[in-house]
Amino acid sequence: GENVEQHPSTLSVQEGDSAVIKCTYSDSASNYFPWYKQELGKRPQLIIDIRSNVGEKKDQRIAVTLNKTAKHFSLHITETQPEDSAVYFCAASKRTGGGNKLTFGTGTQLKVEL
Amino acid sequence: DAGVIQSPRHEVTEMGQEVTLRCKPISGHDYLFWYRQTMMRGLELLIYFNNNVPIDDSGMPEDRFSAKMPNASFSTLKIQPSEPRDSAVYFCASSFGTGHGYTFGSGTRLTVV
């Protein structure tokens, strides 16, 4: 089955700096890659996603890049703010006969320091 | 839309007791997922349904766990008998079609003592 690895497990940045979180996946058939943000005690929430026919996608301060050849994708957060502090999860899935199963990475604890 | 609704939010039970977790997906979503989250193992997929039919239950830890989806608007996850190692946050999520992100419920924090 699919295996998703995520690095780093913790990341500390100064407010205003950029943060980058990287993930690799094992199944070359995977074609959908969402990112979730989970604040302490809350539910994971989808913040951005990318499909395999696109190399990059941006939404304000957040961007995701995908390298299908290398089977890795990354989340970039620019101009970080204290409210960006949370755990971020990457995930991957593919269209199969059964559907829509997401395999999640192990998460990155991002701390934005004042 | 009220989103994915889970109940209860917190459950404390004694070892050996039966526990039932409930989920109402977003109306119109045809996929429903049950995940378990722990510090040690992260987010683990337990089982998922498509159009109320179980598709993949390979993540269900053992026979003590069972899940049902009797109709498009309701699902249950049952643990019987419960054990302390079942303590975790259990999330239900739903989605529409394939290649789309999930919407998670608020989760049920289960503590088995």
mmCIF file with all atom_site columns, C-alpha atoms in Angstrom:
data_model
loop_
_atom_site.group_PDB
_atom_site.id
_atom_site.type_symbol
_atom_site.label_atom_id
_atom_site.label_alt_id
_atom_site.label_comp_id
_atom_site.label_asym_id
_atom_site.label_entity_id
_atom_site.label_seq_id
_atom_site.pdbx_PDB_ins_code
_atom_site.Cartn_x
_atom_site.Cartn_y
_atom_site.Cartn_z
_atom_site.occupancy
_atom_site.B_iso_or_equiv
_atom_site.pdbx_formal_charge
_atom_site.auth_seq_id
_atom_site.auth_comp_id
_atom_site.auth_asym_id
_atom_site.auth_atom_id
_atom_site.pdbx_PDB_model_num
ATOM 1   C CA . GLY A 1 1   ? 0.000   0.000  0.000   1.00 0.00 ? 1   GLY A CA 1
ATOM 2   C CA . GLU A 1 2   ? 0.886   3.677  -0.040  1.00 0.00 ? 2   GLU A CA 1
ATOM 3   C CA . ASN A 1 3   ? 3.492   5.003  2.386   1.00 0.00 ? 3   ASN A CA 1
ATOM 4   C CA . VAL A 1 4   ? 3.860   8.721  3.090   1.00 0.00 ? 4   VAL A CA 1
ATOM 5   C CA . GLU A 1 5   ? 6.879   10.084 4.918   1.00 0.00 ? 5   GLU A CA 1
ATOM 6   C CA . GLN A 1 6   ? 6.946   13.604 6.307   1.00 0.00 ? 6   GLN A CA 1
ATOM 7   C CA . HIS A 1 7   ? 9.830   15.807 7.490   1.00 0.00 ? 7   HIS A CA 1
ATOM 8   C CA . PRO A 1 8   ? 10.654  17.480 9.753   1.00 0.00 ? 8   PRO A CA 1
ATOM 9   C CA . SER A 1 9   ? 8.651   16.276 12.722  1.00 0.00 ? 9   SER A CA 1
ATOM 10  C CA . THR A 1 10  ? 9.081   19.653 14.446  1.00 0.00 ? 10  THR A CA 1
ATOM 11  C CA . LEU A 1 11  ? 9.867   23.041 12.977  1.00 0.00 ? 11  LEU A CA 1
ATOM 12  C CA . SER A 1 12  ? 10.441  26.307 14.776  1.00 0.00 ? 12  SER A CA 1
ATOM 13  C CA . VAL A 1 13  ? 10.632  29.598 12.872  1.00 0.00 ? 13  VAL A CA 1
ATOM 14  C CA . GLN A 1 14  ? 10.628  33.272 13.714  1.00 0.00 ? 14  GLN A CA 1
ATOM 15  C CA . GLU A 1 15  ? 7.535   35.285 12.879  1.00 0.00 ? 15  GLU A CA 1
ATOM 16  C CA . GLY A 1 16  ? 7.795   36.575 9.337   1.00 0.00 ? 16  GLY A CA 1
ATOM 17  C CA . ASP A 1 17  ? 10.120  33.825 8.168   1.00 0.00 ? 17  ASP A CA 1
ATOM 18  C CA . SER A 1 18  ? 9.158   31.070 5.736   1.00 0.00 ? 18  SER A CA 1
ATOM 19  C CA . ALA A 1 19  ? 8.447   27.445 6.663   1.00 0.00 ? 19  ALA A CA 1
ATOM 20  C CA . VAL A 1 20  ? 8.808   24.412 4.413   1.00 0.00 ? 20  VAL A CA 1
ATOM 21  C CA . ILE A 1 21  ? 7.472   20.926 5.123   1.00 0.00 ? 21  ILE A CA 1
ATOM 22  C CA . LYS A 1 22  ? 8.355   18.030 2.830   1.00 0.00 ? 22  LYS A CA 1
ATOM 23  C CA . CYS A 1 23  ? 6.649   14.723 2.086   1.00 0.00 ? 23  CYS A CA 1
ATOM 24  C CA . THR A 1 24  ? 7.494   11.739 -0.062  1.00 0.00 ? 24  THR A CA 1
ATOM 25  C CA . TYR A 1 25  ? 5.139   9.036  -1.258  1.00 0.00 ? 25  TYR A CA 1
ATOM 26  C CA . SER A 1 26  ? 5.752   5.517  -2.509  1.00 0.00 ? 26  SER A CA 1
ATOM 27  C CA . ASP A 1 27  ? 2.910   4.740  -4.922  1.00 0.00 ? 27  ASP A CA 1
ATOM 28  C CA . SER A 1 28  ? 3.463   6.312  -8.336  1.00 0.00 ? 28  SER A CA 1
ATOM 29  C CA . ALA A 1 29  ? -0.278  5.939  -9.017  1.00 0.00 ? 29  ALA A CA 1
ATOM 30  C CA . SER A 1 30  ? -1.142  8.471  -6.308  1.00 0.00 ? 30  SER A CA 1
ATOM 31  C CA . ASN A 1 31  ? -2.616  11.571 -7.877  1.00 0.00 ? 31  ASN A CA 1
ATOM 32  C CA . TYR A 1 32  ? -4.164  13.691 -5.133  1.00 0.00 ? 32  TYR A CA 1
ATOM 33  C CA . PHE A 1 33  ? -2.176  15.403 -2.364  1.00 0.00 ? 33  PHE A CA 1
ATOM 34  C CA . PRO A 1 34  ? -3.959  17.441 0.308   1.00 0.00 ? 34  PRO A CA 1
ATOM 35  C CA . TRP A 1 35  ? -2.512  19.251 3.309   1.00 0.00 ? 35  TRP A CA 1
ATOM 36  C CA . TYR A 1 36  ? -4.287  19.529 6.638   1.00 0.00 ? 36  TYR A CA 1
ATOM 37  C CA . LYS A 1 37  ? -3.753  21.852 9.573   1.00 0.00 ? 37  LYS A CA 1
ATOM 38  C CA . GLN A 1 38  ? -4.653  20.681 13.062  1.00 0.00 ? 38  GLN A CA 1
ATOM 39  C CA . GLU A 1 39  ? -4.664  23.108 15.956  1.00 0.00 ? 39  GLU A CA 1
ATOM 40  C CA . LEU A 1 40  ? -4.389  21.746 19.463  1.00 0.00 ? 40  LEU A CA 1
ATOM 41  C CA . GLY A 1 41  ? -7.551  19.897 20.452  1.00 0.00 ? 41  GLY A CA 1
ATOM 42  C CA . LYS A 1 42  ? -9.242  20.590 17.132  1.00 0.00 ? 42  LYS A CA 1
ATOM 43  C CA . ARG A 1 43  ? -10.072 18.636 14.002  1.00 0.00 ? 43  ARG A CA 1
ATOM 44  C CA . PRO A 1 44  ? -7.741  18.442 10.999  1.00 0.00 ? 44  PRO A CA 1
ATOM 45  C CA . GLN A 1 45  ? -8.806  21.014 8.399   1.00 0.00 ? 45  GLN A CA 1
ATOM 46  C CA . LEU A 1 46  ? -7.966  21.019 4.717   1.00 0.00 ? 46  LEU A CA 1
ATOM 47  C CA . ILE A 1 47  ? -5.863  24.068 3.824   1.00 0.00 ? 47  ILE A CA 1
ATOM 48  C CA . ILE A 1 48  ? -4.695  23.341 0.291   1.00 0.00 ? 48  ILE A CA 1
ATOM 49  C CA . ASP A 1 49  ? -4.486  20.454 -2.140  1.00 0.00 ? 49  ASP A CA 1
ATOM 50  C CA . ILE A 1 50  ? -2.853  19.636 -5.448  1.00 0.00 ? 50  ILE A CA 1
ATOM 51  C CA . ARG A 1 51  ? -3.511  17.113 -8.163  1.00 0.00 ? 51  ARG A CA 1
ATOM 52  C CA . SER A 1 52  ? -0.914  15.301 -10.218 1.00 0.00 ? 52  SER A CA 1
ATOM 53  C CA . ASN A 1 53  ? -1.593  17.287 -13.366 1.00 0.00 ? 53  ASN A CA 1
ATOM 54  C CA . VAL A 1 54  ? -0.345  20.468 -11.665 1.00 0.00 ? 54  VAL A CA 1
ATOM 55  C CA . GLY A 1 55  ? 3.162   21.276 -10.468 1.00 0.00 ? 55  GLY A CA 1
ATOM 56  C CA . GLU A 1 56  ? 2.386   24.150 -8.105  1.00 0.00 ? 56  GLU A CA 1
ATOM 57  C CA . LYS A 1 57  ? -0.574  25.793 -6.458  1.00 0.00 ? 57  LYS A CA 1
ATOM 58  C CA . LYS A 1 58  ? -0.790  28.953 -4.357  1.00 0.00 ? 58  LYS A CA 1
ATOM 59  C CA . ASP A 1 59  ? -3.334  30.391 -1.985  1.00 0.00 ? 59  ASP A CA 1
ATOM 60  C CA . GLN A 1 60  ? -2.239  33.649 -0.388  1.00 0.00 ? 60  GLN A CA 1
ATOM 61  C CA . ARG A 1 61  ? 0.688   32.803 1.935   1.00 0.00 ? 61  ARG A CA 1
ATOM 62  C CA . ILE A 1 62  ? 0.467   29.062 1.317   1.00 0.00 ? 62  ILE A CA 1
ATOM 63  C CA . ALA A 1 63  ? 1.823   27.150 -1.653  1.00 0.00 ? 63  ALA A CA 1
ATOM 64  C CA . VAL A 1 64  ? 2.294   23.492 -2.497  1.00 0.00 ? 64  VAL A CA 1
ATOM 65  C CA . THR A 1 65  ? 4.696   22.042 -5.041  1.00 0.00 ? 65  THR A CA 1
ATOM 66  C CA . LEU A 1 66  ? 4.679   18.558 -6.540  1.00 0.00 ? 66  LEU A CA 1
ATOM 67  C CA . ASN A 1 67  ? 7.479   16.630 -8.206  1.00 0.00 ? 67  ASN A CA 1
ATOM 68  C CA . LYS A 1 68  ? 5.958   13.464 -9.671  1.00 0.00 ? 68  LYS A CA 1
ATOM 69  C CA . THR A 1 69  ? 9.256   12.110 -10.927 1.00 0.00 ? 69  THR A CA 1
ATOM 70  C CA . ALA A 1 70  ? 10.816  12.236 -7.491  1.00 0.00 ? 70  ALA A CA 1
ATOM 71  C CA . LYS A 1 71  ? 7.514   11.433 -5.782  1.00 0.00 ? 71  LYS A CA 1
ATOM 72  C CA . HIS A 1 72  ? 7.677   14.281 -3.339  1.00 0.00 ? 72  HIS A CA 1
ATOM 73  C CA . PHE A 1 73  ? 5.589   17.327 -2.525  1.00 0.00 ? 73  PHE A CA 1
ATOM 74  C CA . SER A 1 74  ? 6.093   20.260 -0.208  1.00 0.00 ? 74  SER A CA 1
ATOM 75  C CA . LEU A 1 75  ? 4.130   22.869 1.704   1.00 0.00 ? 75  LEU A CA 1
ATOM 76  C CA . HIS A 1 76  ? 5.501   26.406 1.790   1.00 0.00 ? 76  HIS A CA 1
ATOM 77  C CA . ILE A 1 77  ? 4.231   29.020 4.203   1.00 0.00 ? 77  ILE A CA 1
ATOM 78  C CA . THR A 1 78  ? 5.549   32.554 3.752   1.00 0.00 ? 78  THR A CA 1
ATOM 79  C CA . GLU A 1 79  ? 5.446   35.462 6.199   1.00 0.00 ? 79  GLU A CA 1
ATOM 80  C CA . THR A 1 80  ? 4.584   33.117 9.047   1.00 0.00 ? 80  THR A CA 1
ATOM 81  C CA . GLN A 1 81  ? 2.349   34.375 11.844  1.00 0.00 ? 81  GLN A CA 1
ATOM 82  C CA . PRO A 1 82  ? 1.724   33.023 15.366  1.00 0.00 ? 82  PRO A CA 1
ATOM 83  C CA . GLU A 1 83  ? -1.660  31.663 14.242  1.00 0.00 ? 83  GLU A CA 1
ATOM 84  C CA . ASP A 1 84  ? 0.174   29.381 11.811  1.00 0.00 ? 84  ASP A CA 1
ATOM 85  C CA . SER A 1 85  ? 1.402   27.388 14.822  1.00 0.00 ? 85  SER A CA 1
ATOM 86  C CA . ALA A 1 86  ? -0.206  23.942 14.541  1.00 0.00 ? 86  ALA A CA 1
ATOM 87  C CA . VAL A 1 87  ? 0.447   20.394 13.377  1.00 0.00 ? 87  VAL A CA 1
ATOM 88  C CA . TYR A 1 88  ? 0.465   20.008 9.605   1.00 0.00 ? 88  TYR A CA 1
ATOM 89  C CA . PHE A 1 89  ? -0.256  16.699 7.867   1.00 0.00 ? 89  PHE A CA 1
ATOM 90  C CA . CYS A 1 90  ? 0.365   15.785 4.274   1.00 0.00 ? 90  CYS A CA 1
ATOM 91  C CA . ALA A 1 91  ? -1.571  12.982 2.609   1.00 0.00 ? 91  ALA A CA 1
ATOM 92  C CA . ALA A 1 92  ? -1.812  11.087 -0.653  1.00 0.00 ? 92  ALA A CA 1
ATOM 93  C CA . SER A 1 93  ? -4.480  9.104  -2.440  1.00 0.00 ? 93  SER A CA 1
ATOM 94  C CA . LYS A 1 94  ? -5.278  7.615  -5.810  1.00 0.00 ? 94  LYS A CA 1
ATOM 95  C CA . ARG A 1 95  ? -8.389  6.773  -7.744  1.00 0.00 ? 95  ARG A CA 1
ATOM 96  C CA . THR A 1 96  ? -8.915  3.055  -7.491  1.00 0.00 ? 96  THR A CA 1
ATOM 97  C CA . GLY A 1 97  ? -11.904 0.808  -7.935  1.00 0.00 ? 97  GLY A CA 1
ATOM 98  C CA . GLY A 1 98  ? -12.614 1.322  -4.249  1.00 0.00 ? 98  GLY A CA 1
ATOM 99  C CA . GLY A 1 99  ? -12.217 5.083  -4.184  1.00 0.00 ? 99  GLY A CA 1
ATOM 100 C CA . ASN A 1 100 ? -10.788 7.737  -2.024  1.00 0.00 ? 100 ASN A CA 1
ATOM 101 C CA . LYS A 1 101 ? -8.499  6.454  0.744   1.00 0.00 ? 101 LYS A CA 1
ATOM 102 C CA . LEU A 1 102 ? -6.036  9.017  2.085   1.00 0.00 ? 102 LEU A CA 1
ATOM 103 C CA . THR A 1 103 ? -2.744  7.906  3.609   1.00 0.00 ? 103 THR A CA 1
ATOM 104 C CA . PHE A 1 104 ? -1.418  10.538 6.014   1.00 0.00 ? 104 PHE A CA 1
ATOM 105 C CA . GLY A 1 105 ? 2.105   11.510 6.935   1.00 0.00 ? 105 GLY A CA 1
ATOM 106 C CA . THR A 1 106 ? 3.140   11.552 10.577  1.00 0.00 ? 106 THR A CA 1
ATOM 107 C CA . GLY A 1 107 ? 2.718   15.291 10.984  1.00 0.00 ? 107 GLY A CA 1
ATOM 108 C CA . THR A 1 108 ? 4.943   18.344 11.526  1.00 0.00 ? 108 THR A CA 1
ATOM 109 C CA . GLN A 1 109 ? 4.599   20.461 14.645  1.00 0.00 ? 109 GLN A CA 1
ATOM 110 C CA . LEU A 1 110 ? 5.172   24.047 13.469  1.00 0.00 ? 110 LEU A CA 1
ATOM 111 C CA . LYS A 1 111 ? 5.896   26.690 16.067  1.00 0.00 ? 111 LYS A CA 1
ATOM 112 C CA . VAL A 1 112 ? 6.057   30.322 15.051  1.00 0.00 ? 112 VAL A CA 1
ATOM 113 C CA . GLU A 1 113 ? 7.944   32.344 17.640  1.00 0.00 ? 113 GLU A CA 1
ATOM 114 C CA . LEU A 1 114 ? 7.509   36.042 18.235  1.00 0.00 ? 114 LEU A CA 1
ATOM 115 C CA . ASP B 2 1   ? -24.336 22.912 6.545   1.00 0.00 ? 1   ASP B CA 1
ATOM 116 C CA . ALA B 2 2   ? -23.443 21.828 10.066  1.00 0.00 ? 2   ALA B CA 1
ATOM 117 C CA . GLY B 2 3   ? -20.490 19.795 8.866   1.00 0.00 ? 3   GLY B CA 1
ATOM 118 C CA . VAL B 2 4   ? -19.666 16.306 10.066  1.00 0.00 ? 4   VAL B CA 1
ATOM 119 C CA . ILE B 2 5   ? -21.246 15.729 13.453  1.00 0.00 ? 5   ILE B CA 1
ATOM 120 C CA . GLN B 2 6   ? -19.808 13.279 15.960  1.00 0.00 ? 6   GLN B CA 1
ATOM 121 C CA . SER B 2 7   ? -21.057 12.235 19.349  1.00 0.00 ? 7   SER B CA 1
ATOM 122 C CA . PRO B 2 8   ? -20.160 12.039 22.101  1.00 0.00 ? 8   PRO B CA 1
ATOM 123 C CA . ARG B 2 9   ? -17.294 14.560 22.258  1.00 0.00 ? 9   ARG B CA 1
ATOM 124 C CA . HIS B 2 10  ? -15.776 12.802 25.247  1.00 0.00 ? 10  HIS B CA 1
ATOM 125 C CA . GLU B 2 11  ? -16.268 9.297  26.559  1.00 0.00 ? 11  GLU B CA 1
ATOM 126 C CA . VAL B 2 12  ? -14.754 7.780  29.669  1.00 0.00 ? 12  VAL B CA 1
ATOM 127 C CA . THR B 2 13  ? -15.476 4.129  30.231  1.00 0.00 ? 13  THR B CA 1
ATOM 128 C CA . GLU B 2 14  ? -14.180 1.211  32.206  1.00 0.00 ? 14  GLU B CA 1
ATOM 129 C CA . MET B 2 15  ? -12.237 -1.591 30.644  1.00 0.00 ? 15  MET B CA 1
ATOM 130 C CA . GLY B 2 16  ? -14.531 -4.300 29.346  1.00 0.00 ? 16  GLY B CA 1
ATOM 131 C CA . GLN B 2 17  ? -17.461 -2.005 28.644  1.00 0.00 ? 17  GLN B CA 1
ATOM 132 C CA . GLU B 2 18  ? -19.023 -1.494 25.228  1.00 0.00 ? 18  GLU B CA 1
ATOM 133 C CA . VAL B 2 19  ? -18.468 1.865  23.567  1.00 0.00 ? 19  VAL B CA 1
ATOM 134 C CA . THR B 2 20  ? -20.428 3.237  20.623  1.00 0.00 ? 20  THR B CA 1
ATOM 135 C CA . LEU B 2 21  ? -19.294 6.285  18.690  1.00 0.00 ? 21  LEU B CA 1
ATOM 136 C CA . ARG B 2 22  ? -21.649 8.039  16.294  1.00 0.00 ? 22  ARG B CA 1
ATOM 137 C CA . CYS B 2 23  ? -21.230 10.069 13.140  1.00 0.00 ? 23  CYS B CA 1
ATOM 138 C CA . LYS B 2 24  ? -23.471 12.046 10.819  1.00 0.00 ? 24  LYS B CA 1
ATOM 139 C CA . PRO B 2 25  ? -21.714 12.899 7.538   1.00 0.00 ? 25  PRO B CA 1
ATOM 140 C CA . ILE B 2 26  ? -22.318 15.954 5.412   1.00 0.00 ? 26  ILE B CA 1
ATOM 141 C CA . SER B 2 27  ? -25.479 15.558 3.375   1.00 0.00 ? 27  SER B CA 1
ATOM 142 C CA . GLY B 2 28  ? -24.671 14.435 -0.158  1.00 0.00 ? 28  GLY B CA 1
ATOM 143 C CA . HIS B 2 29  ? -21.249 13.039 0.654   1.00 0.00 ? 29  HIS B CA 1
ATOM 144 C CA . ASP B 2 30  ? -20.881 9.455  -0.527  1.00 0.00 ? 30  ASP B CA 1
ATOM 145 C CA . TYR B 2 31  ? -17.719 8.492  1.358   1.00 0.00 ? 31  TYR B CA 1
ATOM 146 C CA . LEU B 2 32  ? -17.412 8.096  5.120   1.00 0.00 ? 32  LEU B CA 1
ATOM 147 C CA . PHE B 2 33  ? -14.175 7.367  6.973   1.00 0.00 ? 33  PHE B CA 1
ATOM 148 C CA . TRP B 2 34  ? -13.302 6.428  10.531  1.00 0.00 ? 34  TRP B CA 1
ATOM 149 C CA . TYR B 2 35  ? -9.814  7.407  11.728  1.00 0.00 ? 35  TYR B CA 1
ATOM 150 C CA . ARG B 2 36  ? -8.063  6.953  15.049  1.00 0.00 ? 36  ARG B CA 1
ATOM 151 C CA . GLN B 2 37  ? -5.436  9.423  16.225  1.00 0.00 ? 37  GLN B CA 1
ATOM 152 C CA . THR B 2 38  ? -2.786  8.770  18.868  1.00 0.00 ? 38  THR B CA 1
ATOM 153 C CA . MET B 2 39  ? 0.559   10.380 19.579  1.00 0.00 ? 39  MET B CA 1
ATOM 154 C CA . MET B 2 40  ? 2.375   7.148  18.843  1.00 0.00 ? 40  MET B CA 1
ATOM 155 C CA . ARG B 2 41  ? 0.619   6.100  15.638  1.00 0.00 ? 41  ARG B CA 1
ATOM 156 C CA . GLY B 2 42  ? -0.711  9.355  14.201  1.00 0.00 ? 42  GLY B CA 1
ATOM 157 C CA . LEU B 2 43  ? -3.835  9.221  12.029  1.00 0.00 ? 43  LEU B CA 1
ATOM 158 C CA . GLU B 2 44  ? -4.812  5.648  11.227  1.00 0.00 ? 44  GLU B CA 1
ATOM 159 C CA . LEU B 2 45  ? -7.623  4.739  8.857   1.00 0.00 ? 45  LEU B CA 1
ATOM 160 C CA . LEU B 2 46  ? -9.843  2.133  10.475  1.00 0.00 ? 46  LEU B CA 1
ATOM 161 C CA . ILE B 2 47  ? -12.554 1.639  7.859   1.00 0.00 ? 47  ILE B CA 1
ATOM 162 C CA . TYR B 2 48  ? -14.314 3.495  5.100   1.00 0.00 ? 48  TYR B CA 1
ATOM 163 C CA . PHE B 2 49  ? -17.672 3.282  3.358   1.00 0.00 ? 49  PHE B CA 1
ATOM 164 C CA . ASN B 2 50  ? -18.847 4.246  -0.097  1.00 0.00 ? 50  ASN B CA 1
ATOM 165 C CA . ASN B 2 51  ? -22.588 4.653  -0.542  1.00 0.00 ? 51  ASN B CA 1
ATOM 166 C CA . ASN B 2 52  ? -23.105 2.964  2.852   1.00 0.00 ? 52  ASN B CA 1
ATOM 167 C CA . VAL B 2 53  ? -21.105 -0.125 1.822   1.00 0.00 ? 53  VAL B CA 1
ATOM 168 C CA . PRO B 2 54  ? -17.871 -0.976 3.688   1.00 0.00 ? 54  PRO B CA 1
ATOM 169 C CA . ILE B 2 55  ? -15.021 -0.868 1.175   1.00 0.00 ? 55  ILE B CA 1
ATOM 170 C CA . ASP B 2 56  ? -11.873 -1.364 3.227   1.00 0.00 ? 56  ASP B CA 1
ATOM 171 C CA . ASP B 2 57  ? -11.782 -2.475 6.842   1.00 0.00 ? 57  ASP B CA 1
ATOM 172 C CA . SER B 2 58  ? -8.179  -3.607 6.860   1.00 0.00 ? 58  SER B CA 1
ATOM 173 C CA . GLY B 2 59  ? -7.327  -0.978 9.452   1.00 0.00 ? 59  GLY B CA 1
ATOM 174 C CA . MET B 2 60  ? -9.733  -2.279 12.066  1.00 0.00 ? 60  MET B CA 1
ATOM 175 C CA . PRO B 2 61  ? -7.430  -3.451 14.854  1.00 0.00 ? 61  PRO B CA 1
ATOM 176 C CA . GLU B 2 62  ? -9.230  -6.626 15.778  1.00 0.00 ? 62  GLU B CA 1
ATOM 177 C CA . ASP B 2 63  ? -12.603 -8.271 16.154  1.00 0.00 ? 63  ASP B CA 1
ATOM 178 C CA . ARG B 2 64  ? -13.460 -6.051 19.096  1.00 0.00 ? 64  ARG B CA 1
ATOM 179 C CA . PHE B 2 65  ? -14.028 -3.232 16.607  1.00 0.00 ? 65  PHE B CA 1
ATOM 180 C CA . SER B 2 66  ? -17.034 -3.085 14.302  1.00 0.00 ? 66  SER B CA 1
ATOM 181 C CA . ALA B 2 67  ? -18.600 -0.346 12.187  1.00 0.00 ? 67  ALA B CA 1
ATOM 182 C CA . LYS B 2 68  ? -21.925 0.052  10.463  1.00 0.00 ? 68  LYS B CA 1
ATOM 183 C CA . MET B 2 69  ? -23.549 2.531  8.144   1.00 0.00 ? 69  MET B CA 1
ATOM 184 C CA . PRO B 2 70  ? -27.274 1.695  7.993   1.00 0.00 ? 70  PRO B CA 1
ATOM 185 C CA . ASN B 2 71  ? -28.082 4.746  5.863   1.00 0.00 ? 71  ASN B CA 1
ATOM 186 C CA . ALA B 2 72  ? -26.439 7.706  4.161   1.00 0.00 ? 72  ALA B CA 1
ATOM 187 C CA . SER B 2 73  ? -26.751 9.954  7.188   1.00 0.00 ? 73  SER B CA 1
ATOM 188 C CA . PHE B 2 74  ? -25.511 7.805  10.046  1.00 0.00 ? 74  PHE B CA 1
ATOM 189 C CA . SER B 2 75  ? -22.613 5.574  11.008  1.00 0.00 ? 75  SER B CA 1
ATOM 190 C CA . THR B 2 76  ? -21.442 3.921  14.210  1.00 0.00 ? 76  THR B CA 1
ATOM 191 C CA . LEU B 2 77  ? -18.127 2.571  15.421  1.00 0.00 ? 77  LEU B CA 1
ATOM 192 C CA . LYS B 2 78  ? -18.426 0.069  18.231  1.00 0.00 ? 78  LYS B CA 1
ATOM 193 C CA . ILE B 2 79  ? -15.750 -1.316 20.514  1.00 0.00 ? 79  ILE B CA 1
ATOM 194 C CA . GLN B 2 80  ? -16.634 -4.346 22.595  1.00 0.00 ? 80  GLN B CA 1
ATOM 195 C CA . PRO B 2 81  ? -15.044 -5.051 24.981  1.00 0.00 ? 81  PRO B CA 1
ATOM 196 C CA . SER B 2 82  ? -13.008 -1.865 25.341  1.00 0.00 ? 82  SER B CA 1
ATOM 197 C CA . GLU B 2 83  ? -9.394  -1.906 26.553  1.00 0.00 ? 83  GLU B CA 1
ATOM 198 C CA . PRO B 2 84  ? -7.100  0.860  27.847  1.00 0.00 ? 84  PRO B CA 1
ATOM 199 C CA . ARG B 2 85  ? -5.033  0.715  24.625  1.00 0.00 ? 85  ARG B CA 1
ATOM 200 C CA . ASP B 2 86  ? -8.144  1.839  22.721  1.00 0.00 ? 86  ASP B CA 1
ATOM 201 C CA . SER B 2 87  ? -7.827  5.272  24.336  1.00 0.00 ? 87  SER B CA 1
ATOM 202 C CA . ALA B 2 88  ? -7.474  7.774  21.486  1.00 0.00 ? 88  ALA B CA 1
ATOM 203 C CA . VAL B 2 89  ? -9.312  10.441 19.547  1.00 0.00 ? 89  VAL B CA 1
ATOM 204 C CA . TYR B 2 90  ? -11.621 8.903  16.963  1.00 0.00 ? 90  TYR B CA 1
ATOM 205 C CA . PHE B 2 91  ? -12.432 11.053 13.955  1.00 0.00 ? 91  PHE B CA 1
ATOM 206 C CA . CYS B 2 92  ? -15.158 10.565 11.417  1.00 0.00 ? 92  CYS B CA 1
ATOM 207 C CA . ALA B 2 93  ? -14.751 12.256 8.037   1.00 0.00 ? 93  ALA B CA 1
ATOM 208 C CA . SER B 2 94  ? -16.779 12.440 4.855   1.00 0.00 ? 94  SER B CA 1
ATOM 209 C CA . SER B 2 95  ? -16.143 13.417 1.255   1.00 0.00 ? 95  SER B CA 1
ATOM 210 C CA . PHE B 2 96  ? -17.839 13.592 -2.104  1.00 0.00 ? 96  PHE B CA 1
ATOM 211 C CA . GLY B 2 97  ? -16.472 11.517 -4.962  1.00 0.00 ? 97  GLY B CA 1
ATOM 212 C CA . THR B 2 98  ? -12.828 10.578 -5.431  1.00 0.00 ? 98  THR B CA 1
ATOM 213 C CA . GLY B 2 99  ? -9.821  12.859 -5.476  1.00 0.00 ? 99  GLY B CA 1
ATOM 214 C CA . HIS B 2 100 ? -11.273 15.271 -2.966  1.00 0.00 ? 100 HIS B CA 1
ATOM 215 C CA . GLY B 2 101 ? -10.290 16.215 0.545   1.00 0.00 ? 101 GLY B CA 1
ATOM 216 C CA . TYR B 2 102 ? -12.170 15.091 3.579   1.00 0.00 ? 102 TYR B CA 1
ATOM 217 C CA . THR B 2 103 ? -14.168 17.132 6.058   1.00 0.00 ? 103 THR B CA 1
ATOM 218 C CA . PHE B 2 104 ? -13.480 15.896 9.552   1.00 0.00 ? 104 PHE B CA 1
ATOM 219 C CA . GLY B 2 105 ? -15.821 15.898 12.502  1.00 0.00 ? 105 GLY B CA 1
ATOM 220 C CA . SER B 2 106 ? -14.750 17.293 15.864  1.00 0.00 ? 106 SER B CA 1
ATOM 221 C CA . GLY B 2 107 ? -13.740 13.864 17.082  1.00 0.00 ? 107 GLY B CA 1
ATOM 222 C CA . THR B 2 108 ? -14.561 11.725 20.098  1.00 0.00 ? 108 THR B CA 1
ATOM 223 C CA . ARG B 2 109 ? -11.912 11.564 22.800  1.00 0.00 ? 109 ARG B CA 1
ATOM 224 C CA . LEU B 2 110 ? -12.155 8.077  24.271  1.00 0.00 ? 110 LEU B CA 1
ATOM 225 C CA . THR B 2 111 ? -10.544 7.192  27.565  1.00 0.00 ? 111 THR B CA 1
ATOM 226 C CA . VAL B 2 112 ? -10.699 3.612  28.767  1.00 0.00 ? 112 VAL B CA 1
ATOM 227 C CA . VAL B 2 113 ? -9.675  3.180  32.397  1.00 0.00 ? 113 VAL B CA 1
#
